[in-house]
C-alpha positions as CSV (number, residue, x, y, z in Angstrom):
1,M,-201.1,-28.8,-74.3
2,D,-198.5,-30.8,-72.3
3,D,-197.0,-29.9,-68.9
4,N,-193.8,-28.6,-70.4
5,K,-195.6,-26.1,-72.6
6,L,-197.7,-24.9,-69.6
7,L,-194.5,-24.3,-67.6
8,Q,-192.9,-22.5,-70.5
9,K,-195.9,-20.1,-70.7
10,L,-195.8,-19.5,-66.9
11,S,-192.0,-18.8,-67.1
12,Q,-192.6,-16.3,-70.0
13,N,-195.3,-14.5,-68.0
14,L,-193.2,-14.2,-65.0
15,L,-190.3,-12.7,-67.0
16,E,-192.8,-10.2,-68.4
17,V,-193.7,-9.3,-64.8
18,L,-190.0,-8.7,-64.2
19,S,-189.8,-6.2,-67.1
20,D,-193.0,-4.4,-66.0
21,D,-192.2,-1.5,-63.5
22,D,-195.9,-0.9,-62.6
23,Y,-196.0,-3.3,-59.7
24,C,-192.4,-3.2,-58.6
25,D,-192.0,-2.5,-54.9
26,I,-188.2,-2.8,-54.3
27,T,-185.0,-1.7,-55.9
28,I,-181.7,-3.6,-55.7
29,E,-178.4,-1.8,-56.0
30,V,-175.9,-4.3,-57.4
31,G,-172.2,-4.0,-57.7
32,D,-169.6,-1.7,-56.4
33,D,-168.4,1.7,-57.6
34,P,-167.9,2.5,-60.4
35,Y,-169.8,-0.5,-61.7
36,V,-173.3,-0.2,-60.1
37,K,-176.7,-0.9,-61.6
38,I,-180.2,-0.5,-60.1
39,F,-182.7,-3.4,-60.6
40,R,-186.4,-3.2,-59.9
41,A,-188.2,-6.3,-58.5
42,H,-191.1,-7.6,-56.5
43,M,-190.7,-8.4,-52.8
44,V,-193.1,-11.3,-52.8
45,I,-191.2,-13.2,-55.5
46,L,-187.8,-12.5,-54.0
47,N,-189.1,-13.5,-50.6
48,Y,-190.1,-17.0,-51.7
49,R,-187.3,-17.7,-54.1
50,S,-184.2,-16.7,-52.0
51,T,-183.8,-17.4,-48.3
52,Y,-180.9,-14.9,-48.3
53,L,-183.1,-12.1,-49.7
54,R,-185.9,-13.1,-47.4
55,R,-183.7,-12.5,-44.4
56,I,-182.7,-9.1,-45.7
57,L,-186.3,-8.1,-46.6
58,S,-187.5,-9.2,-43.1
59,T,-185.4,-6.4,-41.6
60,N,-186.9,-3.8,-43.9
61,K,-190.3,-2.5,-43.0
62,K,-192.7,-1.9,-45.8
63,K,-192.9,1.8,-46.5
64,N,-196.2,3.6,-46.8
65,D,-195.1,6.8,-48.4
66,G,-194.8,5.3,-51.9
67,T,-191.1,5.1,-52.0
68,L,-189.5,1.8,-52.9
69,I,-187.5,-0.3,-50.4
70,Q,-183.9,-0.5,-51.4
71,I,-181.3,-3.2,-50.7
72,K,-177.7,-3.5,-51.8
73,L,-175.7,-6.4,-53.1
74,P,-172.1,-5.0,-53.6
75,N,-170.4,-8.4,-54.0
76,I,-172.3,-9.4,-57.1
77,L,-171.5,-8.1,-60.7
78,P,-174.6,-6.5,-62.3
79,E,-174.4,-8.6,-65.4
80,I,-174.3,-11.8,-63.3
81,F,-177.2,-10.6,-61.2
82,Q,-179.3,-10.0,-64.3
83,I,-178.8,-13.7,-65.3
84,I,-179.7,-14.8,-61.8
85,L,-182.7,-12.5,-61.6
86,N,-184.1,-14.0,-64.8
87,Y,-183.7,-17.4,-63.3
88,I,-185.4,-16.3,-60.1
89,Y,-188.5,-15.2,-62.0
90,G,-188.5,-17.6,-65.0
91,G,-187.0,-20.7,-63.3
92,R,-184.9,-21.4,-66.4
93,L,-181.2,-21.1,-67.1
94,S,-179.3,-22.3,-70.2
95,L,-175.7,-22.6,-69.1
96,E,-174.6,-23.5,-72.6
97,E,-174.9,-19.9,-73.6
98,Y,-172.2,-18.7,-71.2
99,D,-168.4,-18.9,-71.0
100,T,-167.3,-21.3,-68.2
101,S,-165.6,-18.4,-66.3
102,D,-169.0,-16.7,-66.2
103,I,-170.7,-19.9,-65.1
104,I,-168.3,-19.9,-62.1
105,K,-169.3,-16.4,-61.2
106,I,-173.0,-17.4,-61.5
107,L,-172.3,-20.3,-59.2
108,V,-170.6,-18.1,-56.5
109,S,-173.4,-15.5,-56.7
110,A,-176.1,-18.2,-56.5
111,S,-174.5,-19.5,-53.4
112,E,-174.4,-16.0,-51.8
113,L,-178.1,-15.7,-52.5
114,S,-178.8,-19.2,-51.0
115,L,-180.2,-20.5,-54.3
116,Q,-179.1,-24.1,-53.5
117,E,-181.2,-25.7,-56.3
118,L,-179.2,-23.5,-58.8
119,V,-175.9,-24.2,-57.0
120,D,-176.5,-28.0,-57.3
121,Y,-177.5,-27.7,-61.0
122,I,-174.4,-25.7,-61.9
123,Q,-172.1,-28.0,-60.1
124,S,-173.6,-31.0,-61.9
125,F,-173.3,-29.2,-65.3
126,L,-169.6,-28.3,-64.7
127,T,-168.5,-31.8,-63.7
128,K,-170.4,-33.5,-66.6
129,N,-169.6,-31.0,-69.3
130,K,-166.5,-28.9,-68.4
131,A,-164.1,-31.4,-66.9
132,V,-161.3,-30.5,-69.3
133,W,-161.7,-26.8,-68.7
134,M,-161.6,-27.4,-64.9
135,E,-158.4,-29.4,-65.2
136,Q,-156.8,-26.6,-67.1
137,N,-158.0,-24.0,-64.5
138,F,-157.7,-26.2,-61.5
139,N,-156.5,-23.6,-59.1
140,L,-159.6,-21.4,-59.8
141,I,-161.9,-24.4,-59.2
142,Y,-160.0,-25.5,-56.1
143,Q,-160.1,-22.0,-54.5
144,T,-163.8,-21.6,-55.5
145,S,-165.0,-25.0,-54.3
146,F,-163.4,-24.8,-50.9
147,G,-164.4,-21.2,-50.4
148,K,-168.1,-22.3,-49.8
149,D,-169.5,-25.1,-47.8
150,S,-172.3,-25.6,-50.3
151,F,-170.0,-26.7,-53.2
152,L,-169.7,-30.3,-52.1
153,E,-169.8,-31.8,-55.6
154,L,-166.9,-29.5,-56.8
155,Q,-165.0,-30.3,-53.6
156,K,-165.3,-34.0,-54.4
157,Y,-164.2,-33.4,-58.0
158,C,-161.0,-31.6,-56.7
159,T,-160.3,-34.3,-54.1
160,D,-160.7,-37.1,-56.6
161,L,-158.4,-35.4,-59.2
162,M,-155.8,-34.8,-56.5
163,S,-155.9,-38.4,-55.4
164,N,-156.2,-40.2,-58.8
165,N,-154.7,-37.9,-61.4
166,P,-152.6,-35.2,-59.7
167,N,-150.3,-35.0,-62.6
168,K,-153.0,-33.2,-64.6
169,I,-152.9,-30.4,-62.1
170,F,-149.2,-29.7,-63.0
171,K,-150.4,-29.2,-66.6
172,S,-153.1,-26.7,-65.7
173,L,-152.9,-23.2,-67.2
174,D,-152.9,-21.6,-63.8
175,F,-150.5,-24.0,-62.1
176,S,-148.1,-21.1,-61.2
177,A,-150.8,-19.6,-59.0
178,T,-151.3,-22.8,-57.0
179,P,-151.3,-22.2,-53.3
180,E,-148.3,-23.6,-51.5
181,N,-150.3,-25.9,-49.3
182,L,-151.9,-27.5,-52.4
183,L,-148.5,-27.9,-54.1
184,V,-147.1,-29.6,-51.0
185,S,-150.1,-31.9,-50.9
186,L,-149.6,-32.8,-54.6
187,I,-145.9,-33.7,-54.4
188,Q,-146.6,-35.9,-51.4
189,S,-148.9,-38.1,-53.5
190,D,-147.8,-41.6,-54.5
191,N,-150.1,-41.3,-57.5
192,L,-148.1,-38.7,-59.5
193,Q,-147.7,-40.5,-62.8
194,M,-144.5,-38.7,-63.8
195,N,-140.8,-39.2,-63.3
196,E,-139.3,-37.6,-60.2
197,V,-137.3,-35.2,-62.4
198,Q,-140.5,-33.9,-63.8
199,V,-141.8,-33.4,-60.2
200,W,-138.7,-31.4,-59.4
201,D,-138.8,-29.3,-62.6
202,N,-142.5,-28.4,-61.8
203,V,-141.5,-27.4,-58.2
204,L,-138.8,-25.2,-59.7
205,K,-141.3,-23.8,-62.2
206,W,-143.6,-22.9,-59.4
207,G,-140.8,-21.3,-57.4
208,F,-139.7,-19.2,-60.4
209,A,-143.3,-18.0,-60.8
210,Q,-143.3,-16.7,-57.2
211,N,-140.1,-14.8,-58.0
212,P,-140.6,-13.4,-61.5
213,G,-137.4,-11.3,-61.5
214,F,-135.0,-14.3,-61.4
215,P,-132.6,-15.0,-64.3
216,S,-133.6,-18.1,-66.2
217,D,-130.1,-19.6,-65.8
218,P,-129.1,-20.5,-62.2
219,S,-125.5,-19.8,-63.1
220,N,-126.5,-16.2,-63.2
221,F,-128.1,-16.3,-59.8
222,S,-126.9,-13.9,-57.0
223,K,-126.6,-15.1,-53.4
224,D,-129.9,-13.3,-52.7
225,D,-131.6,-15.1,-55.6
226,F,-130.7,-18.5,-54.2
227,N,-131.8,-17.4,-50.7
228,S,-135.1,-16.2,-52.0
229,L,-135.7,-19.4,-54.0
230,K,-134.7,-21.5,-51.0
231,N,-137.2,-19.7,-48.7
232,T,-139.9,-20.1,-51.4
233,L,-139.4,-23.8,-51.7
234,Q,-138.5,-24.7,-48.1
235,Q,-141.9,-26.5,-47.6
236,C,-141.7,-28.4,-50.9
237,V,-138.1,-29.7,-51.0
238,P,-138.6,-32.3,-48.2
239,F,-141.2,-34.1,-50.3
240,V,-139.3,-34.3,-53.6
241,R,-138.0,-37.9,-53.9
242,F,-134.5,-37.0,-55.0
243,Y,-133.2,-40.5,-54.4
244,N,-135.4,-41.7,-57.3
245,L,-133.5,-39.6,-59.8
246,T,-130.9,-41.0,-62.1
247,S,-127.3,-39.8,-61.7
248,K,-127.6,-37.8,-64.9
249,E,-130.9,-36.1,-63.7
250,F,-129.2,-35.3,-60.4
251,F,-126.2,-33.8,-62.1
252,Y,-128.1,-31.6,-64.6
253,N,-131.3,-30.8,-62.8
254,V,-130.4,-30.7,-59.1
255,V,-126.7,-29.8,-58.8
256,P,-127.2,-26.3,-60.3
257,Y,-129.7,-25.6,-57.5
258,K,-127.6,-27.2,-54.7
259,K,-127.6,-23.9,-52.7
260,I,-131.4,-24.1,-52.2
261,L,-131.2,-27.6,-50.6
262,P,-130.4,-28.3,-46.9
263,K,-126.6,-29.0,-46.7
264,K,-127.1,-32.4,-45.1
265,L,-129.6,-33.5,-47.8
266,Y,-127.3,-32.4,-50.6
267,M,-124.3,-34.2,-49.1
268,D,-126.3,-37.4,-48.6
269,L,-127.5,-37.2,-52.2
270,L,-124.0,-36.5,-53.5
271,K,-122.7,-39.6,-51.6
272,T,-125.5,-41.8,-53.0
273,F,-125.0,-40.8,-56.6
274,L,-121.2,-40.9,-56.5
275,D,-120.8,-44.1,-54.4
276,P,-122.6,-47.1,-56.0
277,D,-122.3,-49.0,-52.7
278,S,-124.1,-46.3,-50.8
279,I,-127.7,-47.0,-50.0
280,P,-129.8,-44.4,-48.3
281,N,-131.6,-45.5,-45.2
282,D,-134.8,-43.6,-46.1
283,K,-135.0,-44.0,-49.8
284,P,-138.6,-43.2,-50.7
285,K,-140.7,-45.6,-52.8
286,P,-141.3,-44.7,-56.5
287,R,-144.5,-43.1,-57.4
288,K,-147.3,-44.8,-59.3
289,G,-146.5,-45.0,-63.0
290,A,-142.7,-44.9,-62.3
291,N,-142.4,-48.6,-63.0
292,D,-143.2,-48.1,-66.7
293,N,-141.1,-45.0,-66.9
294,L,-138.1,-46.9,-65.5
295,L,-138.6,-49.9,-67.8
296,N,-138.9,-47.8,-70.8
297,Q,-135.4,-46.5,-70.1
298,I,-133.7,-49.9,-69.3
299,S,-131.6,-51.4,-72.0
300,I,-128.9,-53.7,-70.9
301,T,-126.2,-55.1,-73.1
302,T,-124.7,-58.5,-72.1
303,S,-122.0,-60.3,-74.1
304,H,-124.6,-62.1,-76.1
305,Y,-127.9,-60.3,-75.8
306,Q,-129.6,-56.9,-75.9
307,I,-132.2,-57.2,-73.2
308,S,-135.4,-55.2,-73.5
309,K,-138.1,-54.3,-71.0
310,N,-140.4,-57.1,-72.2
311,S,-137.9,-59.6,-70.9
312,F,-138.2,-58.4,-67.3
313,D,-140.1,-59.2,-64.1
314,Y,-139.5,-56.3,-61.7
315,D,-140.1,-55.5,-58.1
316,L,-139.4,-51.8,-57.4
317,Q,-140.2,-52.2,-53.7
318,K,-137.1,-54.5,-53.5
319,G,-135.1,-52.3,-55.8
320,E,-134.5,-55.2,-58.2
321,V,-135.1,-56.0,-61.9
322,S,-134.7,-59.6,-63.0
323,C,-134.6,-61.2,-66.4
324,A,-137.2,-63.9,-66.4
325,K,-138.0,-65.0,-69.9
326,A,-136.2,-67.1,-72.5
327,Y,-132.7,-67.0,-70.9
328,K,-130.9,-70.0,-69.4
329,N,-129.0,-67.7,-67.0
330,P,-131.4,-65.0,-65.7
331,V,-129.8,-61.7,-64.9
332,S,-130.6,-59.7,-61.7
333,I,-129.8,-56.0,-61.6
334,K,-129.8,-54.0,-58.4
335,F,-130.5,-50.3,-58.6
């Protein structure tokens, strides 16, 4: 018989102990009204498996009248505690059997019970097997990971995604529930691999989600609607790089919402997009990935040639695209 089979036998025996009431000496009231369930357990096992429960048990003197000691765990769902209790006794947990949302609940409860070994195991499982789900539900993962000091691996996952692939967060299913401070952090990022008009549209989408009663068409907005949206987005607007929009994008995507912009910003933008000789002093640099987005749109017709993006060398920091291949008279375009 190999070691694994021996451990399986031990695990099975301990689970049988859990289901046997004869030697139970403690009851645990789990959940909050009206969803409460009473579990029977053994002090000696809980004491050595959970430092949190050890602290609670140390304050409860052992009773000599035959009545069971009782403790309460109102912050844990009964069905989640049953899973964790099986782990405490049997030392095994197959996460593949559960929905990811339930795995998150198990993780939070395991942290509350100071089961750090289980916490580390669940975090590793999530990052290796549930990355797509976490991207789609980023707000939940973000709020969960930074709600506990023990979720270091999930915190790193969130930080890395925000730094390297922040555009994925805009596509998450719960984006509209993103906290304002997180949204501001995202739109400040140079690594957003999307056009600036997409950034602006997502900021508006978030603003509308915070004000669900708004008309879908800004031409139907009341003065109060504009004021409410302006107040909602006042921390976000300064970090949208409006100067990187095209004139068409500015006209169709920004002008209808001009009343939510600071007056000076709107007038400066208007001057920039109407006067080709006007160059803003503080034009922000394009975000990562904007180079390809720009070149995909460039098509310049000269008197002899249709010039495609493959014919260009470009330097967006200098605001210049130059034709560098196969032409006797290279063209330089300022933008």
